[in-house]
PDB file of C-alpha atoms in Angstrom:
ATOM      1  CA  UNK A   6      10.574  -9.920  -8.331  1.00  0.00           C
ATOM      2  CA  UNK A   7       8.422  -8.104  -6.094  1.00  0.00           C
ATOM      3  CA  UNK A   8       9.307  -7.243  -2.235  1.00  0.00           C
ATOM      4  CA  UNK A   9       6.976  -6.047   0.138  1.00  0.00           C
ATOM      5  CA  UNK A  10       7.871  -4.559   3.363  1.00  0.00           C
ATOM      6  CA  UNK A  11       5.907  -5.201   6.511  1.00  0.00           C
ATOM      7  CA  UNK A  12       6.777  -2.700   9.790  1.00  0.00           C
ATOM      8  CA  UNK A  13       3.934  -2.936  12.188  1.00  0.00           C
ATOM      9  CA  UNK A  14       3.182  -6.547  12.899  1.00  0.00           C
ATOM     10  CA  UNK A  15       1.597  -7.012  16.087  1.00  0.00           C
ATOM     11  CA  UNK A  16      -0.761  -9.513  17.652  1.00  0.00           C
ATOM     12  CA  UNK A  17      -3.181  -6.903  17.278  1.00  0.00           C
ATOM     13  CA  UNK A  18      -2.994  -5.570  14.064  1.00  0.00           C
ATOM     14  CA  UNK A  19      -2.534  -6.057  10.392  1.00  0.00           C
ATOM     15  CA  UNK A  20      -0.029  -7.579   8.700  1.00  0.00           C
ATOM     16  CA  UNK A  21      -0.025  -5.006   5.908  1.00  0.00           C
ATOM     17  CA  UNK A  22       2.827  -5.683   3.240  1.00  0.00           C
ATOM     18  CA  UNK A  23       1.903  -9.995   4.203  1.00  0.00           C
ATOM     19  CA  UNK A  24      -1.729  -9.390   3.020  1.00  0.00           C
ATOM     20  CA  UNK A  25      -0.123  -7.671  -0.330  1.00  0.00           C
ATOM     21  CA  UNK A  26       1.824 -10.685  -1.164  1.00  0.00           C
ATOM     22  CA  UNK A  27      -1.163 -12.974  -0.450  1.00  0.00           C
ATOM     23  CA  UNK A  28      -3.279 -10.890  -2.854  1.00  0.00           C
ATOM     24  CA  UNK A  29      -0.735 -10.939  -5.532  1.00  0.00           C
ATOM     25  CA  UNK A  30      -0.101 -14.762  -5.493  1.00  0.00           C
ATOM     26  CA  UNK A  31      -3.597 -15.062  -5.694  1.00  0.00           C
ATOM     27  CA  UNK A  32      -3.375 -13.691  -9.055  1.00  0.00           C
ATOM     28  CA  UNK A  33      -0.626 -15.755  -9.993  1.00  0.00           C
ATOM     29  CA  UNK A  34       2.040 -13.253  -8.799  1.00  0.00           C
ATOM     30  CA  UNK A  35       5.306 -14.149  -7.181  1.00  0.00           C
ATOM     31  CA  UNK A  36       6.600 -12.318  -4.415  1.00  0.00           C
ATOM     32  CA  UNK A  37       8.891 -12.033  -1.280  1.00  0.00           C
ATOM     33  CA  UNK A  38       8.039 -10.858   2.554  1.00  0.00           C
ATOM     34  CA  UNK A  39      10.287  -8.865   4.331  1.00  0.00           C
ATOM     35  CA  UNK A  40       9.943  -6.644   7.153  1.00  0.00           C
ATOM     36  CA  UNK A  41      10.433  -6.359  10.931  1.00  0.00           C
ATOM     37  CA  UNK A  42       8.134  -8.754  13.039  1.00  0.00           C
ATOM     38  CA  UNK A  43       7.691  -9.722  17.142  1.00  0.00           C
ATOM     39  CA  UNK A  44       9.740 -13.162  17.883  1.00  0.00           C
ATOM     40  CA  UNK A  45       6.493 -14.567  19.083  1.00  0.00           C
ATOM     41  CA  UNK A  46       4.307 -13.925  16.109  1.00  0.00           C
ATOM     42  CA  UNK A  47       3.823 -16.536  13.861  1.00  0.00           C
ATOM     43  CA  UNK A  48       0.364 -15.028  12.054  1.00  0.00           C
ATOM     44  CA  UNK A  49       1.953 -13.606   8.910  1.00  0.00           C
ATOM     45  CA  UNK A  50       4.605 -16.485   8.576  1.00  0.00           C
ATOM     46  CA  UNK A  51       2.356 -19.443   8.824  1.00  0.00           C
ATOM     47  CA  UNK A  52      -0.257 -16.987   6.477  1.00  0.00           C
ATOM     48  CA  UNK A  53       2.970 -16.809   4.221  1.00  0.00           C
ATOM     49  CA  UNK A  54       4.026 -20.522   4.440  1.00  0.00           C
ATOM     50  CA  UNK A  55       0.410 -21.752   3.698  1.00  0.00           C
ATOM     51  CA  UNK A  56       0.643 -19.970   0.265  1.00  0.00           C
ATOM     52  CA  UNK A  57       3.339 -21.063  -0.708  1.00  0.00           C
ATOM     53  CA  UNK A  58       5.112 -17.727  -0.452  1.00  0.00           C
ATOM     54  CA  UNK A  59       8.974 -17.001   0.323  1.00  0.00           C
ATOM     55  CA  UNK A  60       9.726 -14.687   3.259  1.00  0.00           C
ATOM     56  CA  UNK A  61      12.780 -13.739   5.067  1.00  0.00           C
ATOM     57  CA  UNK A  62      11.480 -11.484   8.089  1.00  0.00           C
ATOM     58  CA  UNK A  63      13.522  -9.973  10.981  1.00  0.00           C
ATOM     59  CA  UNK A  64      12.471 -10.818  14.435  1.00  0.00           C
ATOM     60  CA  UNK A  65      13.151  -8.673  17.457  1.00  0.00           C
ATOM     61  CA  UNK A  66      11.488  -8.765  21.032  1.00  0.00           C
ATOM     62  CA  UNK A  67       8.271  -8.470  20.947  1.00  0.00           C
ATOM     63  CA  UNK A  68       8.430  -5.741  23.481  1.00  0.00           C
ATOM     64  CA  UNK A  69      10.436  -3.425  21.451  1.00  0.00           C
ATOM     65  CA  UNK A  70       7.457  -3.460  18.653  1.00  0.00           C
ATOM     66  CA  UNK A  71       4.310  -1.027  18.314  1.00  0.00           C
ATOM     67  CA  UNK A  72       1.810  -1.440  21.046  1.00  0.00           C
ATOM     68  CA  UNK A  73       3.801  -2.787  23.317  1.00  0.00           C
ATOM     69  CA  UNK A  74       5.118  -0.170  25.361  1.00  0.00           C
ATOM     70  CA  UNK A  75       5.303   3.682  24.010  1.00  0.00           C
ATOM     71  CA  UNK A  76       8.757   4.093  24.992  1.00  0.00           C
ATOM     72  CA  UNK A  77      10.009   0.673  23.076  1.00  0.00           C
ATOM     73  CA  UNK A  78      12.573   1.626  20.701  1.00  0.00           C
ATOM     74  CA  UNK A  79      12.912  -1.049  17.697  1.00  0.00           C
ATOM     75  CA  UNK A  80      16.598  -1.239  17.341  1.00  0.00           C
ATOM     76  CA  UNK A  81      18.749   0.499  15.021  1.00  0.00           C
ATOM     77  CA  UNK A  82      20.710  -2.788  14.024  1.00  0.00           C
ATOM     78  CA  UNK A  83      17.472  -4.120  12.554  1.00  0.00           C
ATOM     79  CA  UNK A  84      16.880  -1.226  11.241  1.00  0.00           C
ATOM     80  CA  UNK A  85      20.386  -1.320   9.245  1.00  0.00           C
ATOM     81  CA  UNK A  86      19.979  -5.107   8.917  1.00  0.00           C
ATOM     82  CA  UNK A  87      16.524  -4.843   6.735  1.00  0.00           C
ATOM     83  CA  UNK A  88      18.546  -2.170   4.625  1.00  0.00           C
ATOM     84  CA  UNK A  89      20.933  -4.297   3.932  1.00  0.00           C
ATOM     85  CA  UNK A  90      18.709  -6.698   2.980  1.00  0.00           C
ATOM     86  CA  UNK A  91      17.268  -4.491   0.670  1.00  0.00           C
ATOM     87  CA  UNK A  92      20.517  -4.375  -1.172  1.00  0.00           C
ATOM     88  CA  UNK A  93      19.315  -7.542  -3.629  1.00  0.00           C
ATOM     89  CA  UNK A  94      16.390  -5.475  -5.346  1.00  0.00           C
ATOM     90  CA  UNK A  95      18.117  -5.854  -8.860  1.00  0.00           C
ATOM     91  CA  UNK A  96      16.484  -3.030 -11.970  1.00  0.00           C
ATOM     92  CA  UNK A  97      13.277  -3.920 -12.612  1.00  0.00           C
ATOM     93  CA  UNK A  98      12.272  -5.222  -9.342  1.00  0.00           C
ATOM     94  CA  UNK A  99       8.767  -3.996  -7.304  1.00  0.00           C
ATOM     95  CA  UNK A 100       9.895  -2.495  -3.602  1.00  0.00           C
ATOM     96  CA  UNK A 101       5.784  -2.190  -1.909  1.00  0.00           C
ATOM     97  CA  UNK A 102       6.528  -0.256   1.497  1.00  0.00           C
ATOM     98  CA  UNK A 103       2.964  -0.898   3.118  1.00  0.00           C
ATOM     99  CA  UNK A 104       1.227   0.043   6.507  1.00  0.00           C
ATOM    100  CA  UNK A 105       2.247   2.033   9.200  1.00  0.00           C
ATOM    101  CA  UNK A 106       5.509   1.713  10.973  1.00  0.00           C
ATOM    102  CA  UNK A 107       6.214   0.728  14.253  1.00  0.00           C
ATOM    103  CA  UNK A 108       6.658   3.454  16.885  1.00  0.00           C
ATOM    104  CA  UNK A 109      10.378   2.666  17.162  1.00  0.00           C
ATOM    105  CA  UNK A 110      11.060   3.265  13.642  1.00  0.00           C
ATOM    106  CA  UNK A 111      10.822   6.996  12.367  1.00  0.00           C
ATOM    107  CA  UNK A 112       8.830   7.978   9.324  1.00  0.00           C
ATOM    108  CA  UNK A 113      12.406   8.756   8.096  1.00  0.00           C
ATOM    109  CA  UNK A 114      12.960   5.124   7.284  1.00  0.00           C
ATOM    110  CA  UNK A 115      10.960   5.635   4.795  1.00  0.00           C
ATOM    111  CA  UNK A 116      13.270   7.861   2.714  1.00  0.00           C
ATOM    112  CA  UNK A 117      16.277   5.407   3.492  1.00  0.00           C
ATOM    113  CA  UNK A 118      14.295   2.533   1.892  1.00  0.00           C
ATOM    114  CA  UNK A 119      13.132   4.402  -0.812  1.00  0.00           C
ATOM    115  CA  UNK A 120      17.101   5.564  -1.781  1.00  0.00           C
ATOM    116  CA  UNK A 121      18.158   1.956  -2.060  1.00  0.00           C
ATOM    117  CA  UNK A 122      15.609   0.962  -4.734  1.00  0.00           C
ATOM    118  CA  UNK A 123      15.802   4.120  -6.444  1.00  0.00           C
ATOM    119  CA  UNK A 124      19.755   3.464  -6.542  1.00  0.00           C
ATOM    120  CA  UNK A 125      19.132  -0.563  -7.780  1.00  0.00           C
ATOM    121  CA  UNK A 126      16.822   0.728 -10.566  1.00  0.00           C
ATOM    122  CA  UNK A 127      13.431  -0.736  -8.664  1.00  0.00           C
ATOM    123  CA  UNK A 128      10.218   0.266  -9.029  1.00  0.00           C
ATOM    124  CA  UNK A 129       8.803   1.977  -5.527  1.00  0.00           C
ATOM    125  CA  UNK A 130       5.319   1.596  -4.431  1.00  0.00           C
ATOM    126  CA  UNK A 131       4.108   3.500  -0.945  1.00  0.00           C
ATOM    127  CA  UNK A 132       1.042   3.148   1.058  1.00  0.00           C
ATOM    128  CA  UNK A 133       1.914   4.487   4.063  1.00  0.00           C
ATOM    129  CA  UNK A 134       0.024   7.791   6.302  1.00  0.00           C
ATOM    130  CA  UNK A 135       3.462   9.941   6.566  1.00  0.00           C
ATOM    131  CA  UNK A 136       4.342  13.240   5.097  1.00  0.00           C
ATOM    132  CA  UNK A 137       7.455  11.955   4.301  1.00  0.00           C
ATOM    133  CA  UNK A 138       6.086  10.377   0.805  1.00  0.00           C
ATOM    134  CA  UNK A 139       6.746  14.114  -0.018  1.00  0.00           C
ATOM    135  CA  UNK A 140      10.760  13.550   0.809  1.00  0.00           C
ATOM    136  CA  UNK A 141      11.265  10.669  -2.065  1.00  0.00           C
ATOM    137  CA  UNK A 142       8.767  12.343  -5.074  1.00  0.00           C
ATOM    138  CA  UNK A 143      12.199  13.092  -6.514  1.00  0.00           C
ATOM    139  CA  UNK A 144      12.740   9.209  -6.790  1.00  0.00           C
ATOM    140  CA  UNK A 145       9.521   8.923  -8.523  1.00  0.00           C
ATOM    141  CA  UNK A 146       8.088   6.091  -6.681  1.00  0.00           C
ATOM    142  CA  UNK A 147       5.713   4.333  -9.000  1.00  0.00           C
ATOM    143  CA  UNK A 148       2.787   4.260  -7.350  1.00  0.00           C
ATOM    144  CA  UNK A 149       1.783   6.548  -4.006  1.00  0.00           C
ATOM    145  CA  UNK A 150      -1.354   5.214  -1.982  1.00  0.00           C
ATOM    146  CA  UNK A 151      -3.051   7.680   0.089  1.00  0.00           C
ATOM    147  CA  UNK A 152      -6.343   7.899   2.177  1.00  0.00           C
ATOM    148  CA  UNK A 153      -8.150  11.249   1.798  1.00  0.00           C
ATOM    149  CA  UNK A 154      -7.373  12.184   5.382  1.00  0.00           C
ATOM    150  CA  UNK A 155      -3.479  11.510   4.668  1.00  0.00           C
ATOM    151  CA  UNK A 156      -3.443  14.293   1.994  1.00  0.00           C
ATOM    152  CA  UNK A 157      -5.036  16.690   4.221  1.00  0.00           C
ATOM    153  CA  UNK A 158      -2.762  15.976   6.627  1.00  0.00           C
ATOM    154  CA  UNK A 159       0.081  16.346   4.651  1.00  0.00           C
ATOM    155  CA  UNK A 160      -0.710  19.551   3.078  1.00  0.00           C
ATOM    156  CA  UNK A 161      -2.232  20.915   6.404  1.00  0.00           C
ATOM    157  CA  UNK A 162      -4.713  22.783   4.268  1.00  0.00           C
ATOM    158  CA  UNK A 163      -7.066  20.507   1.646  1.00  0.00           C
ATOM    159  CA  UNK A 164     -10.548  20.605   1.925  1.00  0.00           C
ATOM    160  CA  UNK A 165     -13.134  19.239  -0.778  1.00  0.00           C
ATOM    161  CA  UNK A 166     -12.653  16.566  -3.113  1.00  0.00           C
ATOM    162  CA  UNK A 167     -11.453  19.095  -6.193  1.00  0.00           C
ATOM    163  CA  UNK A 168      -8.562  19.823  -4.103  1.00  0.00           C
ATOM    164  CA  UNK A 169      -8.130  17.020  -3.155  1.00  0.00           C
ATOM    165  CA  UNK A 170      -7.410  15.722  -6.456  1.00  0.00           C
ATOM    166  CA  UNK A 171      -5.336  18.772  -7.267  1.00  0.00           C
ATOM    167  CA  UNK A 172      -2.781  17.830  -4.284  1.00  0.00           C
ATOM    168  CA  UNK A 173      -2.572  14.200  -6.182  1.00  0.00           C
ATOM    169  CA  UNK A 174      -2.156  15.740  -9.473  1.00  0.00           C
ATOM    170  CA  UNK A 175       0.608  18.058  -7.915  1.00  0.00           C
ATOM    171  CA  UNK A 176       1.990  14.788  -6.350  1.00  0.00           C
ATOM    172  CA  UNK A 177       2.481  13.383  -9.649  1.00  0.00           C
ATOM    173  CA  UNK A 178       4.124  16.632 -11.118  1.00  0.00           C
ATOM    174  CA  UNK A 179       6.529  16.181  -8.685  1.00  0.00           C
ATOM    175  CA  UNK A 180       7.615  12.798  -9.325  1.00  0.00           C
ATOM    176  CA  UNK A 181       4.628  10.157  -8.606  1.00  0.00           C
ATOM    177  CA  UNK A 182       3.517   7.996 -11.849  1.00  0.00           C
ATOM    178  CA  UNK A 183       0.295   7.045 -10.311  1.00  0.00           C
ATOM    179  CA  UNK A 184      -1.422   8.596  -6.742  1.00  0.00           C
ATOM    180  CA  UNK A 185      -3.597   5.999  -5.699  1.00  0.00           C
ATOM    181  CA  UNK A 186      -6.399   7.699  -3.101  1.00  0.00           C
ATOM    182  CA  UNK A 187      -9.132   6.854  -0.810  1.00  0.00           C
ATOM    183  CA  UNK A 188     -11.164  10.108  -0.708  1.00  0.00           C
ATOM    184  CA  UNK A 189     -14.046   9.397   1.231  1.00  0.00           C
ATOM    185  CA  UNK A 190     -16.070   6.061   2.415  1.00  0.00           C
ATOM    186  CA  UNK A 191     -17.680   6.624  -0.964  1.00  0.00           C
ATOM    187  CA  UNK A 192     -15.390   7.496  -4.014  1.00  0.00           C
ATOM    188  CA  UNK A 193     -11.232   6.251  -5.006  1.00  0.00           C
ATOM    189  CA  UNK A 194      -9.522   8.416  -7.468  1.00  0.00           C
ATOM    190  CA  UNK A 195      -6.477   7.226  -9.418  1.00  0.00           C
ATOM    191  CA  UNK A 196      -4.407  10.391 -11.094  1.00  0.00           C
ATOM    192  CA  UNK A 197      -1.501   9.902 -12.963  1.00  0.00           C
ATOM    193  CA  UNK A 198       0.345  12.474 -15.709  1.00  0.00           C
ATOM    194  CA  UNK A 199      -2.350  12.067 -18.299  1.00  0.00           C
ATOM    195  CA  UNK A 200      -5.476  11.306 -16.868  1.00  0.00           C
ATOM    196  CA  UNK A 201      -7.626  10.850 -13.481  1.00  0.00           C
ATOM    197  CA  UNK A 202     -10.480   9.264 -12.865  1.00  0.00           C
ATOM    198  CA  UNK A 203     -12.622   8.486  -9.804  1.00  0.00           C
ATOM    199  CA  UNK A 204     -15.290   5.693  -8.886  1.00  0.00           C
ATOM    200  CA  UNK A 205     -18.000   5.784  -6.364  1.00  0.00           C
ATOM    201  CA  UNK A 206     -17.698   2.508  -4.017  1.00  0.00           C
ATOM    202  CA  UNK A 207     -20.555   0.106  -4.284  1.00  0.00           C
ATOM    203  CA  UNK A 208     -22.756   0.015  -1.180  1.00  0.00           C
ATOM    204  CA  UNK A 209     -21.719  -3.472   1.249  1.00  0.00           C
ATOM    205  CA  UNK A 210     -22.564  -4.294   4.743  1.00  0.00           C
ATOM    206  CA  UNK A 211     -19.601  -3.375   6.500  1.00  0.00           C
ATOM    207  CA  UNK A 212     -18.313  -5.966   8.690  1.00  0.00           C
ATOM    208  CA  UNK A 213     -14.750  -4.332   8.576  1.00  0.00           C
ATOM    209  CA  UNK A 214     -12.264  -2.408   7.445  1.00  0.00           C
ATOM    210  CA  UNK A 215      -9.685  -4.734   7.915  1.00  0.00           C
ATOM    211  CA  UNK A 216      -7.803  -5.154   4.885  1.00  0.00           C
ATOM    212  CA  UNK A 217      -9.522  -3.256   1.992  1.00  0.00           C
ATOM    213  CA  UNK A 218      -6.256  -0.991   1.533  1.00  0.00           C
ATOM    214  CA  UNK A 219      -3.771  -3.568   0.960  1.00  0.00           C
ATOM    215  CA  UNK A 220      -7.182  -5.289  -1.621  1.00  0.00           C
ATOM    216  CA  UNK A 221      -7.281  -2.055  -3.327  1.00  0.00           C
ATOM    217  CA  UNK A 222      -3.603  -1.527  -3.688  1.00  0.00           C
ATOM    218  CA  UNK A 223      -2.640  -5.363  -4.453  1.00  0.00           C
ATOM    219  CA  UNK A 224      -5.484  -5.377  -7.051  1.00  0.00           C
ATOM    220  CA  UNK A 225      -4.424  -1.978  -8.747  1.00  0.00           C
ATOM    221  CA  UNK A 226      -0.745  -3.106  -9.100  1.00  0.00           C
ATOM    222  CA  UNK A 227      -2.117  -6.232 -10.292  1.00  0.00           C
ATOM    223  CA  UNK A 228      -3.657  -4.435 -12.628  1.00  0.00           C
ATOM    224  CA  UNK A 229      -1.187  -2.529 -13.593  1.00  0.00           C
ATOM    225  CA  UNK A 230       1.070  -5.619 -14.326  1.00  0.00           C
ATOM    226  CA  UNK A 231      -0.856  -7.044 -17.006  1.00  0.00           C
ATOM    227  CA  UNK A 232      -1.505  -3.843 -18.612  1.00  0.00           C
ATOM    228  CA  UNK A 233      -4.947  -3.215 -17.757  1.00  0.00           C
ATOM    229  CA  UNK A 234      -6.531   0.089 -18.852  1.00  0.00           C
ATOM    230  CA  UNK A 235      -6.638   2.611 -16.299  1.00  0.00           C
ATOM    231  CA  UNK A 236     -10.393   3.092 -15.673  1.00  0.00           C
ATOM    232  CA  UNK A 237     -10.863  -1.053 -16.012  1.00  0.00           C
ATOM    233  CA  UNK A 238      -8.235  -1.132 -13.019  1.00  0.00           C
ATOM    234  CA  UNK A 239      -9.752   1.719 -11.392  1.00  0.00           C
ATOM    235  CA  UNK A 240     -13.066  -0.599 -11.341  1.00  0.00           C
ATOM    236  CA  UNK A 241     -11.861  -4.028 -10.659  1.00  0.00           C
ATOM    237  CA  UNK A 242      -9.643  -2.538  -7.625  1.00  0.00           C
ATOM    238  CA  UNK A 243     -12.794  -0.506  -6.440  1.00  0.00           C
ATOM    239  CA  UNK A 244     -14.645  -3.949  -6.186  1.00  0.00           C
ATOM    240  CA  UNK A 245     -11.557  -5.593  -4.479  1.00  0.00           C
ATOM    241  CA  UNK A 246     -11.759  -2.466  -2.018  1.00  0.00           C
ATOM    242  CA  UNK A 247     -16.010  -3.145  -1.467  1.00  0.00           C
ATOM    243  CA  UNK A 248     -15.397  -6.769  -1.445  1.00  0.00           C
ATOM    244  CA  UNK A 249     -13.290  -6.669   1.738  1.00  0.00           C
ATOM    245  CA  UNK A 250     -15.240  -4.049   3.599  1.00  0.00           C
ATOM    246  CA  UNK A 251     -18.176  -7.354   3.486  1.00  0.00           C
ATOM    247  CA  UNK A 252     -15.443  -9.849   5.203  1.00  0.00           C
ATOM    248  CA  UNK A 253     -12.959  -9.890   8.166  1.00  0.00           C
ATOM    249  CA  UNK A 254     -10.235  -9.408   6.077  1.00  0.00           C
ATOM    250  CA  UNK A 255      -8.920  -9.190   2.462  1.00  0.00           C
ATOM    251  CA  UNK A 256     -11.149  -9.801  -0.784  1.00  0.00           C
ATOM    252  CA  UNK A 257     -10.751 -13.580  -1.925  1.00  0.00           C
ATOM    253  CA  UNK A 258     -12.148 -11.913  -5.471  1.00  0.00           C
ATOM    254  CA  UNK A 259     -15.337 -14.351  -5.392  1.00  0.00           C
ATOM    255  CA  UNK A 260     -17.545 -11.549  -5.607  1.00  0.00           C
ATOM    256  CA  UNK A 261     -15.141  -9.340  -7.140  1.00  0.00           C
ATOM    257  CA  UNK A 262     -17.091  -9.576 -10.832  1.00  0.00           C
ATOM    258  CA  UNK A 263     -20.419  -9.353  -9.420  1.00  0.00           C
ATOM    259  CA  UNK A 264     -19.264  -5.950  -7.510  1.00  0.00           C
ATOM    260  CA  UNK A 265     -17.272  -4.675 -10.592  1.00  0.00           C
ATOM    261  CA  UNK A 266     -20.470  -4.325 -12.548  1.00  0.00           C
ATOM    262  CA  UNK A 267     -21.913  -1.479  -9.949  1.00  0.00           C
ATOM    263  CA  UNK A 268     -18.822   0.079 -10.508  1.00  0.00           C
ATOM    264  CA  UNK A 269     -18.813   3.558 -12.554  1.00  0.00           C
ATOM    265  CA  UNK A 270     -15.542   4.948 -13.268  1.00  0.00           C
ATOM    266  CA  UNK A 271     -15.691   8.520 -13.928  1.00  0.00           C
ATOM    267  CA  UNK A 272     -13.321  10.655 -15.885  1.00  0.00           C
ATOM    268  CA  UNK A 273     -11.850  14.142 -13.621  1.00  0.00           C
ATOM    269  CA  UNK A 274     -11.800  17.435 -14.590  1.00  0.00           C
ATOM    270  CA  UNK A 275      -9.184  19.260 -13.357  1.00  0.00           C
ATOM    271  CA  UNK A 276      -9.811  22.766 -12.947  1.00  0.00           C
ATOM    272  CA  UNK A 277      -7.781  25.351 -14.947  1.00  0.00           C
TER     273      UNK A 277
END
């Protein structure tokens, strides 16, 4: 079964590890939401129960969440609760940690998640802007999502997209099976142990930027799940990613074989 975590619900922002589990059932993929959500938000449940998709969420005050106050604290006990809840991943199972967290909960958490399903045997995918993804490469999550700006920020030195694939490759010789990364507004790498490649991202009207994360992730994993080749998955997620940039939201894949034939995957050379 696959899990995905949601932290930062909000009435104004994205539901990110909700708009994972739509993408995936839209392939035909099971899975089940969890997170931490506002009382008073029903977006990603009713999204959720529309699908058809399980979800077992834990609701606090609304005040205590992100936005709503920069001193809210989200409390501890939900905190311990969702970690608890964690404790039915079962070998085999997919953990997706997605999205920023709330301000109440410390990048920390992220470790602490990451423990549990290394400790139940489950596979650990991470999309989230913290340094901290550095913490659990000895768990070796199996896929790490990163924006171009995130690795800079994490190595507090990167500049130019040759480094910048260098950091993911190092990444993945610390732990990391795949390093899934946004470079630019342009070009996506994937690196894993073996090979990299990287694809430029077909030109779109933007109409937002909502969403085309969690497309390119979900589709990549997807991908990934029925055995895909790399540089195939590196294409049809690259569409999923150019596909959502057109709408308010995440790709509904109508357009996504149209786009995937403007796609060029590229193999990387790593310098010596």
């Amino acid at each position: 079964m696959i899990y995905t975590i949601t932290l930062n619900d909000d009435k104004n922002n994205t539901c990110c590890g909700t708009y994972v589990s739509l993408l995936l059932k839209k392939k035909d993929i099971e899975s089940i939401a969890l997170g931490i959500i506002p009382n008073d938000y029903q977006k990603a449940e009713k999204l959720l129960d529309d699908a058809d998709i399980k979800h077992d969420f834990i609701k606090i005050d609304a005040t205590q969440l992100d936005l709503f106050g920069e001193d809210k604290q989200v409390a501890i006990s939900a905190q311990q609760k969702l970690l608890d809840n964690l404790k039915c991943l079962n070998k085999g199972d997919i953990l997706v940690i997605c999205g920023s967290f709330a301000k109440g909960i410390s990048p920390v958490y992220l470790s602490d998640m990451a423990a549990i399903a290394h400790k139940k045997g489950a596979y650990l995918v991470v999309s989230v802007p913290y340094a901290t993804v550095m913490d659990i490469l000895p768990l070796q999550p199996f896929l790490i999502q990163l924006t171009g700006q995130d690795i800079k920020n994490i190595f507090d030195k990167v500049a130019g997209r040759q480094l910048l694939y260098q950091s993911a490759h190092y990444m993945v010789a610390k732990g990391a099976s795949h390093v899934l990364c946004t470079l630019d507004k342009q070009h996506i790498a994937v690196i894993n142990m073996t090979q990299g490649f990287v694809a430029e991202v077909p030109d779109v009207k933007k109409v937002s930027g909502v969403g085309c994360q969690e497309s390119l992730l979900a589709t990549f994993l997807t991908g990934i799940l029925k055995n895909h080749m790399t540089i195939t998955n590196l294409a049809n997620s690259v569409a999923a990613y150019a596909d959502s940039l057109q709408k308010e939201g995440v790709t509904d894949y109508s357009n996504n074989l149209a786009l995937q034939r403007k796609v060029i995957a590229q193999k990387i050379m790593f310098d010596d």
